[in-house]
mmCIF file of C-alpha atoms in Angstrom:
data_model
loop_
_atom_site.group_PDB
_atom_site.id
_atom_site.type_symbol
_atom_site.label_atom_id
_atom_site.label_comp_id
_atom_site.label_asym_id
_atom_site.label_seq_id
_atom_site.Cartn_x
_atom_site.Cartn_y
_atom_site.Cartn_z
ATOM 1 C CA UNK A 1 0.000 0.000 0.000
ATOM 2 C CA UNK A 2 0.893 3.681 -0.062
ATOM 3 C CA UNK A 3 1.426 5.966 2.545
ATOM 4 C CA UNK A 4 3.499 9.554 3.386
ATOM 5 C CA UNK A 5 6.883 9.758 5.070
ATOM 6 C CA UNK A 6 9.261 12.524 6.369
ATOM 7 C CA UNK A 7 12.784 11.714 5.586
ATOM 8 C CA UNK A 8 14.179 15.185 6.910
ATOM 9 C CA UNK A 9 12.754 18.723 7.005
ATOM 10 C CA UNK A 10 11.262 19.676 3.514
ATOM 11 C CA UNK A 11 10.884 16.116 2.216
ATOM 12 C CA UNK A 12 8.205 14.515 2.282
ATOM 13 C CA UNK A 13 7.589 10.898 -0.049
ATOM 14 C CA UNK A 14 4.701 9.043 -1.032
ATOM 15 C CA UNK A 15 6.573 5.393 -1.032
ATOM 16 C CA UNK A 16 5.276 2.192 -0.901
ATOM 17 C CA UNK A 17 5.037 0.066 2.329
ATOM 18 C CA UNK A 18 4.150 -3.145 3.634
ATOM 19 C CA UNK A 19 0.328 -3.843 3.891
ATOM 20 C CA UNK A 20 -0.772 -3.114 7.346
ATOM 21 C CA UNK A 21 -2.820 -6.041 8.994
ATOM 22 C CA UNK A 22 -4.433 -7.278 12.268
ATOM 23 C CA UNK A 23 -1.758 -7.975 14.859
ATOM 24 C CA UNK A 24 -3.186 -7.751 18.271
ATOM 25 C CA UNK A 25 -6.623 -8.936 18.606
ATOM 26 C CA UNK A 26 -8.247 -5.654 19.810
ATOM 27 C CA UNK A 27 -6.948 -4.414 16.316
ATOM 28 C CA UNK A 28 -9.297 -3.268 13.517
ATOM 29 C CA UNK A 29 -7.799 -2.480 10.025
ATOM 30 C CA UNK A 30 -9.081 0.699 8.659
ATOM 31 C CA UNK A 31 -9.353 1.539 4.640
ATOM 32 C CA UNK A 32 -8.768 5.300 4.848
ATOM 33 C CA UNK A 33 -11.184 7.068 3.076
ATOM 34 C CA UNK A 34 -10.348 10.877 4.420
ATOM 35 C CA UNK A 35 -7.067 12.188 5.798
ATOM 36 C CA UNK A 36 -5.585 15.796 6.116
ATOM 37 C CA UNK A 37 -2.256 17.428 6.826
ATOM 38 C CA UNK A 38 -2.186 19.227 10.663
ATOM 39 C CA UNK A 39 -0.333 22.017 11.108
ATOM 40 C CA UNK A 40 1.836 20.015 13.763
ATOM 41 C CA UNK A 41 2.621 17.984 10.926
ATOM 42 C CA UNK A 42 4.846 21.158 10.149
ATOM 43 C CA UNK A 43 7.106 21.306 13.577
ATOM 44 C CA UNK A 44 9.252 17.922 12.024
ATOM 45 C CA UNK A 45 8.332 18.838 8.534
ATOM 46 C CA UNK A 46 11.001 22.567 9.459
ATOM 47 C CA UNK A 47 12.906 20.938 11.632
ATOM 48 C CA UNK A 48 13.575 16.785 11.173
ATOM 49 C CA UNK A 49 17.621 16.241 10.671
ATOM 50 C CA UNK A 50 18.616 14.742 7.924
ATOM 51 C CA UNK A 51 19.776 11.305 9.015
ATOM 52 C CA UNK A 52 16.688 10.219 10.834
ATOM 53 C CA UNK A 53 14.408 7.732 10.270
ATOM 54 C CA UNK A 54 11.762 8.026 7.772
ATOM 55 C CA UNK A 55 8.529 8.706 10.287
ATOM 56 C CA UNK A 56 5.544 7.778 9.235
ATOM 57 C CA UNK A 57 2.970 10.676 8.850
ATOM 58 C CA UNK A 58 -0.886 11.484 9.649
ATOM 59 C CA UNK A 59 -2.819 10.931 13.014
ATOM 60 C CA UNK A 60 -6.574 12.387 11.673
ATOM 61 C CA UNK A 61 -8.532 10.299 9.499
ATOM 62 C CA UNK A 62 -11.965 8.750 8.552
ATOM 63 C CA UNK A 63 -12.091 5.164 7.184
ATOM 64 C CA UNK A 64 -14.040 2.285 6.627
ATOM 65 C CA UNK A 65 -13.450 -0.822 8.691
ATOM 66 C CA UNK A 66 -11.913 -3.628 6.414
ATOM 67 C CA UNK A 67 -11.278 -6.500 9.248
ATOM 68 C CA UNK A 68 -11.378 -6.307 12.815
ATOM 69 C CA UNK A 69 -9.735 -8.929 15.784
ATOM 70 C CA UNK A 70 -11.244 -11.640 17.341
ATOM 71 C CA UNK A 71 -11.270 -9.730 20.802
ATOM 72 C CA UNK A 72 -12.980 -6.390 18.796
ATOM 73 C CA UNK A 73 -16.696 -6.190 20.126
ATOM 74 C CA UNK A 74 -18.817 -3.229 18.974
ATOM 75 C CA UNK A 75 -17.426 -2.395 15.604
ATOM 76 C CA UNK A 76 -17.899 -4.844 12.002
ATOM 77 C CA UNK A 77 -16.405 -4.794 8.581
ATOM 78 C CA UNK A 78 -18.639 -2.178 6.240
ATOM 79 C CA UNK A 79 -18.669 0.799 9.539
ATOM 80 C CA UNK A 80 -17.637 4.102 8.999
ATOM 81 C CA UNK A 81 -15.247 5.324 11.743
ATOM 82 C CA UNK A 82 -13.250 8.659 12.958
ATOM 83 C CA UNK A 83 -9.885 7.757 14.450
ATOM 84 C CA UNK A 84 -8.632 10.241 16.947
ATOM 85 C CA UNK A 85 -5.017 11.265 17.357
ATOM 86 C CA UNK A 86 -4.657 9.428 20.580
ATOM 87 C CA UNK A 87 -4.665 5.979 21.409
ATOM 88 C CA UNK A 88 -6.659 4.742 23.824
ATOM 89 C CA UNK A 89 -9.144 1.980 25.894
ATOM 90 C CA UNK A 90 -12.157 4.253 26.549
ATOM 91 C CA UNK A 91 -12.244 2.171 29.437
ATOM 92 C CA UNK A 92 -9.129 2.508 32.087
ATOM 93 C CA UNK A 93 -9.422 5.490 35.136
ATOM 94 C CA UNK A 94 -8.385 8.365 33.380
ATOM 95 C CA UNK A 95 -10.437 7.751 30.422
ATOM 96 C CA UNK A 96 -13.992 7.774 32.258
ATOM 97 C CA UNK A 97 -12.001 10.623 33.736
ATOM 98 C CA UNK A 98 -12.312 12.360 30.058
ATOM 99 C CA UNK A 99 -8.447 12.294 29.902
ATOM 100 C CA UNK A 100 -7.522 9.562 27.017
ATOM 101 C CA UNK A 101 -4.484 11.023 26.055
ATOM 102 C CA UNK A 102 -3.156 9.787 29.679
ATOM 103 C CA UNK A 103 -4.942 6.363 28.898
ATOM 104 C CA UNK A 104 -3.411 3.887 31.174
ATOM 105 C CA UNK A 105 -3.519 0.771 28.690
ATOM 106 C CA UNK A 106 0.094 -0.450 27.419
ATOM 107 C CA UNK A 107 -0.890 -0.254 24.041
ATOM 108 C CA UNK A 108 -2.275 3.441 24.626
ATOM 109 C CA UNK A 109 -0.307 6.161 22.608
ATOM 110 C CA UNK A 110 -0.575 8.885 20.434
ATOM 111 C CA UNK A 111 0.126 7.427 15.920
ATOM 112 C CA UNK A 112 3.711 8.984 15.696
ATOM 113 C CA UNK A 113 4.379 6.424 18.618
ATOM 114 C CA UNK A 114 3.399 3.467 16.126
ATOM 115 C CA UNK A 115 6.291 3.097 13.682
ATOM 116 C CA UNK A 116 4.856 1.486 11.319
ATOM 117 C CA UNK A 117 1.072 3.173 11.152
ATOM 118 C CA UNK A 118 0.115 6.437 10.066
ATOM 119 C CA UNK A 119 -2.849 8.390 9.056
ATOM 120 C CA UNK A 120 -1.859 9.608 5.886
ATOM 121 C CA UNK A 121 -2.050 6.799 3.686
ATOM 122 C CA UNK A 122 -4.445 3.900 2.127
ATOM 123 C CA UNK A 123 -5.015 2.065 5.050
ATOM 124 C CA UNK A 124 -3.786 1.554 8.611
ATOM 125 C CA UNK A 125 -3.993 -0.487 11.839
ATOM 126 C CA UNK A 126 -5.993 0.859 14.926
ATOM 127 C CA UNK A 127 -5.148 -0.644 18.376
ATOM 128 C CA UNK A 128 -7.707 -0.810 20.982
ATOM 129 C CA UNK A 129 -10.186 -0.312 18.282
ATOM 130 C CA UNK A 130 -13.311 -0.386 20.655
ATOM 131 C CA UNK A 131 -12.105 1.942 22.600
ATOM 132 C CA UNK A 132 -10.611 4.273 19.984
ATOM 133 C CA UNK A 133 -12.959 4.720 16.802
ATOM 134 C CA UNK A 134 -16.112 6.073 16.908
ATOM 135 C CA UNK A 135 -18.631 5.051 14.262
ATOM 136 C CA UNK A 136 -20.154 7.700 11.731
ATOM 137 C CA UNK A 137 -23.859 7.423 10.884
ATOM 138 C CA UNK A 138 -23.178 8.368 7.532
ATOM 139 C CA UNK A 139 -21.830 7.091 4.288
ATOM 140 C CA UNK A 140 -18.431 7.904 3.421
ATOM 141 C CA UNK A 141 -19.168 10.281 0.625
ATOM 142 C CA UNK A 142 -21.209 12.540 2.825
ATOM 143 C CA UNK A 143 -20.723 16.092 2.408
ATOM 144 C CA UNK A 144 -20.438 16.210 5.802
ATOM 145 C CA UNK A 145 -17.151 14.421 6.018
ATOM 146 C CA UNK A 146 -14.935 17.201 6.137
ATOM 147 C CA UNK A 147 -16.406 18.324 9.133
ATOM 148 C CA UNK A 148 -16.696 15.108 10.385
ATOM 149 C CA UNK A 149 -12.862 14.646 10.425
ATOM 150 C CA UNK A 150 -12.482 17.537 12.260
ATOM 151 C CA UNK A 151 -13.606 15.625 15.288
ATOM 152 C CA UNK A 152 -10.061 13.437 15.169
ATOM 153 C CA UNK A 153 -7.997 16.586 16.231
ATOM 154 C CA UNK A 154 -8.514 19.760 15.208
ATOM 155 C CA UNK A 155 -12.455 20.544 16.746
ATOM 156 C CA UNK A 156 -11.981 18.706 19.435
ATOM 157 C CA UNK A 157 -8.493 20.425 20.160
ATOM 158 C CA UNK A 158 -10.045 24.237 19.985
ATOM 159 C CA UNK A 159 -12.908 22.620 22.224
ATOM 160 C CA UNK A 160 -10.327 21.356 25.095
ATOM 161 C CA UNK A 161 -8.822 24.963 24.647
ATOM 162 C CA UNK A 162 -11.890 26.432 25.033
ATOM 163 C CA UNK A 163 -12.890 23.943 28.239
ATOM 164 C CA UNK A 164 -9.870 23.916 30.181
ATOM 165 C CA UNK A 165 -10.188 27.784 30.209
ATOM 166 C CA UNK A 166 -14.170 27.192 31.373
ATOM 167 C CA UNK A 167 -15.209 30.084 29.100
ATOM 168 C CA UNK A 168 -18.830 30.507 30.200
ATOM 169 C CA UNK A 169 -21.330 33.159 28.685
ATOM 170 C CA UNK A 170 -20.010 36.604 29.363
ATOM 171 C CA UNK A 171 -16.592 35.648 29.090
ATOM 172 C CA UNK A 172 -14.545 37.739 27.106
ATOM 173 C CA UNK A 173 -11.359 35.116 24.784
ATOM 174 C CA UNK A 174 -8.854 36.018 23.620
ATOM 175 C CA UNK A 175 -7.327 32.869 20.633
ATOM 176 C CA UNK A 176 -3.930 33.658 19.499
ATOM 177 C CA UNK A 177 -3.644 31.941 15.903
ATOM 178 C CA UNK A 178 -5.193 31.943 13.227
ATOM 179 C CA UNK A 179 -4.677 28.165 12.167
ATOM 180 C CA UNK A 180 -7.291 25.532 11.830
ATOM 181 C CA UNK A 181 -7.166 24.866 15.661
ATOM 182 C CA UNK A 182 -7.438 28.574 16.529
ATOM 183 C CA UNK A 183 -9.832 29.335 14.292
ATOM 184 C CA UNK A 184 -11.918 26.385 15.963
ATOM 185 C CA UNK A 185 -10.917 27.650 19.060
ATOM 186 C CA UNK A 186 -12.912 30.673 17.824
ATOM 187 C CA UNK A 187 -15.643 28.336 16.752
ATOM 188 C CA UNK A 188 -15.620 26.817 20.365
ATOM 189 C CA UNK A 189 -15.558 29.565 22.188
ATOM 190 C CA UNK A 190 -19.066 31.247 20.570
ATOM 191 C CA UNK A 191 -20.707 27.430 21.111
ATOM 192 C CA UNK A 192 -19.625 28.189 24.888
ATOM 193 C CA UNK A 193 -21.320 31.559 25.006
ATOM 194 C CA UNK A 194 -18.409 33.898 24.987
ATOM 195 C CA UNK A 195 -19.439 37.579 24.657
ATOM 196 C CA UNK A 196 -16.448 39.132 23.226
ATOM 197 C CA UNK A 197 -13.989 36.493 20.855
ATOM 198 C CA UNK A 198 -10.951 38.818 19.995
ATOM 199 C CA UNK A 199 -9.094 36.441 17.091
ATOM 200 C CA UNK A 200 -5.107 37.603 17.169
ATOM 201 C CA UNK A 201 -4.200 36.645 13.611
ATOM 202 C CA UNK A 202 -2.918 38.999 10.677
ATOM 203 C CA UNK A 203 -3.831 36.290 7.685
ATOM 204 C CA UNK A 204 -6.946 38.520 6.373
ATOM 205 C CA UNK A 205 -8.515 35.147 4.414
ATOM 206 C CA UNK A 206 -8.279 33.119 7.792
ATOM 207 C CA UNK A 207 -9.370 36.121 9.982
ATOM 208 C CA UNK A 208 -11.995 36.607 7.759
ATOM 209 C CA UNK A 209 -13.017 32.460 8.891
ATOM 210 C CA UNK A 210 -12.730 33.375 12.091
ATOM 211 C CA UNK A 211 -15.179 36.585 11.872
ATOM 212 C CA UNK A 212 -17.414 33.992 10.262
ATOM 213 C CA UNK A 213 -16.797 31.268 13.088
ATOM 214 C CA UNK A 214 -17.431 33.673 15.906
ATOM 215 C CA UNK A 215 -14.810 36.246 16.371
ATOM 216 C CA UNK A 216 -16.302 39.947 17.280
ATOM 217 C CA UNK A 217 -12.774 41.210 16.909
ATOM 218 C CA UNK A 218 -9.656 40.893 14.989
ATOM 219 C CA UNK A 219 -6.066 41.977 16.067
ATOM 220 C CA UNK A 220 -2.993 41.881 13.130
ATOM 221 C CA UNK A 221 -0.676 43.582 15.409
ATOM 222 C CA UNK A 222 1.918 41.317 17.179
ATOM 223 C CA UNK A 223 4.272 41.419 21.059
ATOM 224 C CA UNK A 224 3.526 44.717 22.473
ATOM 225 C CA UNK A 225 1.381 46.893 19.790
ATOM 226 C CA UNK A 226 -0.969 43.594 19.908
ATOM 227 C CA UNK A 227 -1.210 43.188 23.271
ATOM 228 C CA UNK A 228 -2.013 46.825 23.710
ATOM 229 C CA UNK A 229 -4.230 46.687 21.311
ATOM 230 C CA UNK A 230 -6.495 43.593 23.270
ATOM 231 C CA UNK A 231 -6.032 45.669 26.675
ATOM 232 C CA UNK A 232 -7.731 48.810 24.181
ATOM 233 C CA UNK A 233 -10.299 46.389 23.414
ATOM 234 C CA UNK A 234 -11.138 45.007 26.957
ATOM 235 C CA UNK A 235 -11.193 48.200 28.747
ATOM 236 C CA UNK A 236 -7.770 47.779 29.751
ATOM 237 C CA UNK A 237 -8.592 44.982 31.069
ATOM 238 C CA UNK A 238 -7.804 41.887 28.883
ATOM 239 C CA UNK A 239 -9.432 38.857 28.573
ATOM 240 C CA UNK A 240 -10.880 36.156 30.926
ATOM 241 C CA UNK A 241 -9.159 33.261 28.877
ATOM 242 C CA UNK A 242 -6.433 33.383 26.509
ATOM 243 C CA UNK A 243 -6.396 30.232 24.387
ATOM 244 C CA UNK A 244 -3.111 29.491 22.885
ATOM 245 C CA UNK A 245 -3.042 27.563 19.546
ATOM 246 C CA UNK A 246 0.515 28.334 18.173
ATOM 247 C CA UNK A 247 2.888 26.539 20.318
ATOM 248 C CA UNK A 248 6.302 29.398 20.724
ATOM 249 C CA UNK A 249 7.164 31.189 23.081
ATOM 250 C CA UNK A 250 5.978 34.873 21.766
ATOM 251 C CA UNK A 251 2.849 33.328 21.237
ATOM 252 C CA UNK A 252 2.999 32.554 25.079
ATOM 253 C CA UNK A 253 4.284 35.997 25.837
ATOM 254 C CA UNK A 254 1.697 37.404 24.529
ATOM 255 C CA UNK A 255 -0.973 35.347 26.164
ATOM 256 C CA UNK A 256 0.167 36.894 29.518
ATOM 257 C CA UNK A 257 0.289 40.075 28.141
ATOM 258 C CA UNK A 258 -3.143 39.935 27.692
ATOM 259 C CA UNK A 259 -4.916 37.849 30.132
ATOM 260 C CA UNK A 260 -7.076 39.526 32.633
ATOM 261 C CA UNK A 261 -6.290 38.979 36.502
ATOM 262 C CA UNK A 262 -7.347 35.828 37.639
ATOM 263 C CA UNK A 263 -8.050 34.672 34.400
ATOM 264 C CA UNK A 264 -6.636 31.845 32.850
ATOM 265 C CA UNK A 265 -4.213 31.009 29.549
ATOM 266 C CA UNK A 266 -4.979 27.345 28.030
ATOM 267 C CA UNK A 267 -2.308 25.794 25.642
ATOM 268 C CA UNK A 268 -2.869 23.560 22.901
ATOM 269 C CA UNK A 269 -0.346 24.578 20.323
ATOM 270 C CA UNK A 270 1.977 21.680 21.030
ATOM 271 C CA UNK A 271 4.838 24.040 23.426
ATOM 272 C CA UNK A 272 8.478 23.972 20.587
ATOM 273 C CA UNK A 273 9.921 25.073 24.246
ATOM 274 C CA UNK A 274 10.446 23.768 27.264
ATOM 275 C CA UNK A 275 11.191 26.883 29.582
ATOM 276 C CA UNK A 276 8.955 29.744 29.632
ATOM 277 C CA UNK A 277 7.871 32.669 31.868
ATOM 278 C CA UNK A 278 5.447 31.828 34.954
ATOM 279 C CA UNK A 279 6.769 33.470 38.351
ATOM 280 C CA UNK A 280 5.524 37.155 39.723
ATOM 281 C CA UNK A 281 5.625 39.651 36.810
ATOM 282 C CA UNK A 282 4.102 36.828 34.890
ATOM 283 C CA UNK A 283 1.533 34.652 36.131
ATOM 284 C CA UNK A 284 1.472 34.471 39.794
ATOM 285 C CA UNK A 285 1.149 38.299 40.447
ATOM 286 C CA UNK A 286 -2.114 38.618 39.370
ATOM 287 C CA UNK A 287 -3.517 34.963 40.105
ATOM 288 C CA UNK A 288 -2.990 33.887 36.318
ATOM 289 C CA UNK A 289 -3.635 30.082 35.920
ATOM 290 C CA UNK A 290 -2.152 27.989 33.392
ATOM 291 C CA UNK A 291 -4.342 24.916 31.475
ATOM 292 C CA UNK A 292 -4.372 23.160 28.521
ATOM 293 C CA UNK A 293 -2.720 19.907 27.206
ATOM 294 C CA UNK A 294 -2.700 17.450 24.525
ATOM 295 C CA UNK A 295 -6.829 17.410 23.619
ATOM 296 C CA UNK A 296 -8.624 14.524 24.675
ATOM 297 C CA UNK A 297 -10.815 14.747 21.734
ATOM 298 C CA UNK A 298 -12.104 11.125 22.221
ATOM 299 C CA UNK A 299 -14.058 12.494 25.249
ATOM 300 C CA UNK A 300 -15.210 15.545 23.182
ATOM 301 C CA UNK A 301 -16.644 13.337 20.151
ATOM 302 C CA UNK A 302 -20.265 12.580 21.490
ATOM 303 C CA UNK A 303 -20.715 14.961 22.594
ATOM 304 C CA UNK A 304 -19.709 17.540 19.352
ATOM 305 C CA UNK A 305 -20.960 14.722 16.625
ATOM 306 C CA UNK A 306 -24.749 16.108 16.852
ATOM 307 C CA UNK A 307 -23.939 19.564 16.321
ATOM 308 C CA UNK A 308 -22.164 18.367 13.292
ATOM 309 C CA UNK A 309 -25.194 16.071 12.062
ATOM 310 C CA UNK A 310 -27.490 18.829 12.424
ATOM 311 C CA UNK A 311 -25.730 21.641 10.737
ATOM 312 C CA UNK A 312 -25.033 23.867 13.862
ATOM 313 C CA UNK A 313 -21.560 23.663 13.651
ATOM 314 C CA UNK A 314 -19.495 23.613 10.147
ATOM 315 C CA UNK A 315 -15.784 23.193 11.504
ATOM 316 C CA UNK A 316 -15.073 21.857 7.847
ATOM 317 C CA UNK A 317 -14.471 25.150 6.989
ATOM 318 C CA UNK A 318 -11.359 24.815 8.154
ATOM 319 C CA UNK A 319 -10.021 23.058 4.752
ATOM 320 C CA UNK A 320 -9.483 25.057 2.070
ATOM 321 C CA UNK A 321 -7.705 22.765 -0.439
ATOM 322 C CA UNK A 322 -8.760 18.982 -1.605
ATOM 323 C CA UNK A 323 -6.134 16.778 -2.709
ATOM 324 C CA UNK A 324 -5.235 12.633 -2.956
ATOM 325 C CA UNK A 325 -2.743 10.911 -1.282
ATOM 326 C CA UNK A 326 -0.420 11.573 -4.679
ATOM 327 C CA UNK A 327 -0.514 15.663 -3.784
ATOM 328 C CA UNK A 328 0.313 15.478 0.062
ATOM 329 C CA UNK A 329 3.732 16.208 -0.496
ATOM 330 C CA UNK A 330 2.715 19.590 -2.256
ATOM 331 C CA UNK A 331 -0.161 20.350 0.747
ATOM 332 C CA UNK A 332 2.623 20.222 2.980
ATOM 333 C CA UNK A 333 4.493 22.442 1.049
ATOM 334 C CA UNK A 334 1.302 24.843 0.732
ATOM 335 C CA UNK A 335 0.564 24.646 4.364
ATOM 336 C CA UNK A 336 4.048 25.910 5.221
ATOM 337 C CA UNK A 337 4.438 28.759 3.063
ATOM 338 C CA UNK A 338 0.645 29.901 4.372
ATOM 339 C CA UNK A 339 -0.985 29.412 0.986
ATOM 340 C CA UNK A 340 -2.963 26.813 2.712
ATOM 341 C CA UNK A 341 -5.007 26.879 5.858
ATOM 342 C CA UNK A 342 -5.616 22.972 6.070
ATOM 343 C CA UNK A 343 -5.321 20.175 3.391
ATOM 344 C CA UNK A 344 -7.645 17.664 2.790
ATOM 345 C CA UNK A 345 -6.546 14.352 1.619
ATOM 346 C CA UNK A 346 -9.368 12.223 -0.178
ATOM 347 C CA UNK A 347 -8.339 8.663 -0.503
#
């Protein structure tokens, strides 16, 4: 079969690779039907060293289930299924806890942990396949797939931002980034009842999205003028959550510039540091709290899947190119010189 790996930063192959097949038997093997490029995909895709193993790529996809394991219960050959990015039993403490990403199960893990798998290609293996797909109640040609595939990472990611901050009607959000996840962030926020969404982003087509999704106000400006510019917004204020969806450190600079006292910043642009700002003149003078995490989107999916169904929500928006697997190479390309906002892979 065929399927995407990173050799180094800036190359990116579709090769061929060994058929993958039942191994465990709480396996399922999935026919990919719908994939995408995330803009973590990007972090390795700037900065893999040459020399490394070829990794392979994708951990959001939609697929039909081809064969399942003798041990696999509530899922059948013929069912449409959303993978999400993380591993896990559905079953163990700290998933009926709603954290699955912290899934105690040895086989539990997040798809660049599975050499061998990936998203972005024909087909691929799920472990603990009761406990991570969720079946679709529609076909796989539904217009509402892109949407749908949203619920693997990207919704439910801006959802956990928007949760772990416990934005509530009134709240005023600030998102920093105008990527898919931010821009779902945005999205989020508005289903939450936020009453101001101020969208810090200075990509007028995505901004423009985000206006669309839920955003009452846009800020270009970046570091200080930005952060001004939110506290000019707010009253002087800022904002009772700041949700974080870039992952560097200015990004996180300038979600303490602009959080309100006693208001909180959530992170879920995956941190490219590992030391960052959080004593007196930061966070702790003014009671600042500090959430977020890798999204537990598993726990997010029932609960987000009607809104899809029924046409209150259209996170789909989010992709504004359509390609096969042949053209990921390219999307990746696109996505990191900003001429595209997310690729969509159609298998």
């Amino acid at each position: 079969m065929r399927a995407t790996l990173m050799h180094s930063a800036g190359d990116v192959r579709i090769e061929d690779v060994p058929d993958s097949r039942i191994k465990n038997p709480t396996d399922a093997l999935v026919r990919i039907t719908a994939s995408c490029v995330c803009g973590s995909d990007l972090h390795p895709y700037r900065s893999m060293a040459p020399g490394s193993d070829p990794a392979r790529m994708g951990h959001e996809l939609i697929g039909v289930v081809e064969d399942v394991g003798p041990e696999v219960v509530t899922l059948r050959p013929g069912d449409l299924v959303v993978a999400p990015f993380a591993i896990s039993d559905n079953t163990c403490a700290f998933c009926r806890e709603g954290l699955h990403t912290s899934c105690a199960h040895h086989e539990a893990s997040f798809w660049d942990g599975i050499d061998d798998e990936g998203g972005q290609a024909e087909a691929v293996r799920v472990p603990l396949a009761d406990g991570t797909l969720v079946k679709l109640p529609v076909a796989a040609d539904s217009a509402l797939v892109p949407s749908l595939l949203t619920l693997a990472d990207v919704l439910g990611t801006g959802y956990h931002a928007a949760k772990m901050a416990g934005v509530r009607p009134g709240y005023r959000v600030t998102v920093i980034g105008d990527g898919a996840v931010g821009l779902l962030a945005v999205l989020s926020a508005k289903r939450l009842g936020a009453e101001q969404i101020i969208l810090m982003g200075r990509h007028p087509a995505r901004t423009d999205l985000g206006r669309e999704l839920g955003a009452t106000d846009v800020v270009a400006e970046r570091g200080e003028e930005g952060v001004a510019r939110v506290r000019e917004l707010t009253g002087g204020q800022g904002t009772h959550a700041v949700l974080e969806a870039v992952g560097h450190l200015p990004a996180y600079e300038q979600a303490f510039g602009v959080v309100r006292p006693g208001g909180v910043i959530s992170r879920v642009g995956v941190p490219q540091y590992e030391e960052a700002p959080i004593g007196f003149g930061s966070l702790f003078r003014h009671n600042v709290r500090l959430a977020g995490g890798p999204a537990p989107v598993r726990a997010y999916i029932e609960e987000l899947l009607p809104d899809i169904l029924d046409g209150t929500i259209e996170p789909g928006k989010v992709f504004d190119v359509e390609t096969d697997l042949a053209g990921v190479p390219g999307g990746y390309r696109d996505m990191d010189e900003r001429r595209s906002l997310k690729v969509l892979v159609r298998l």
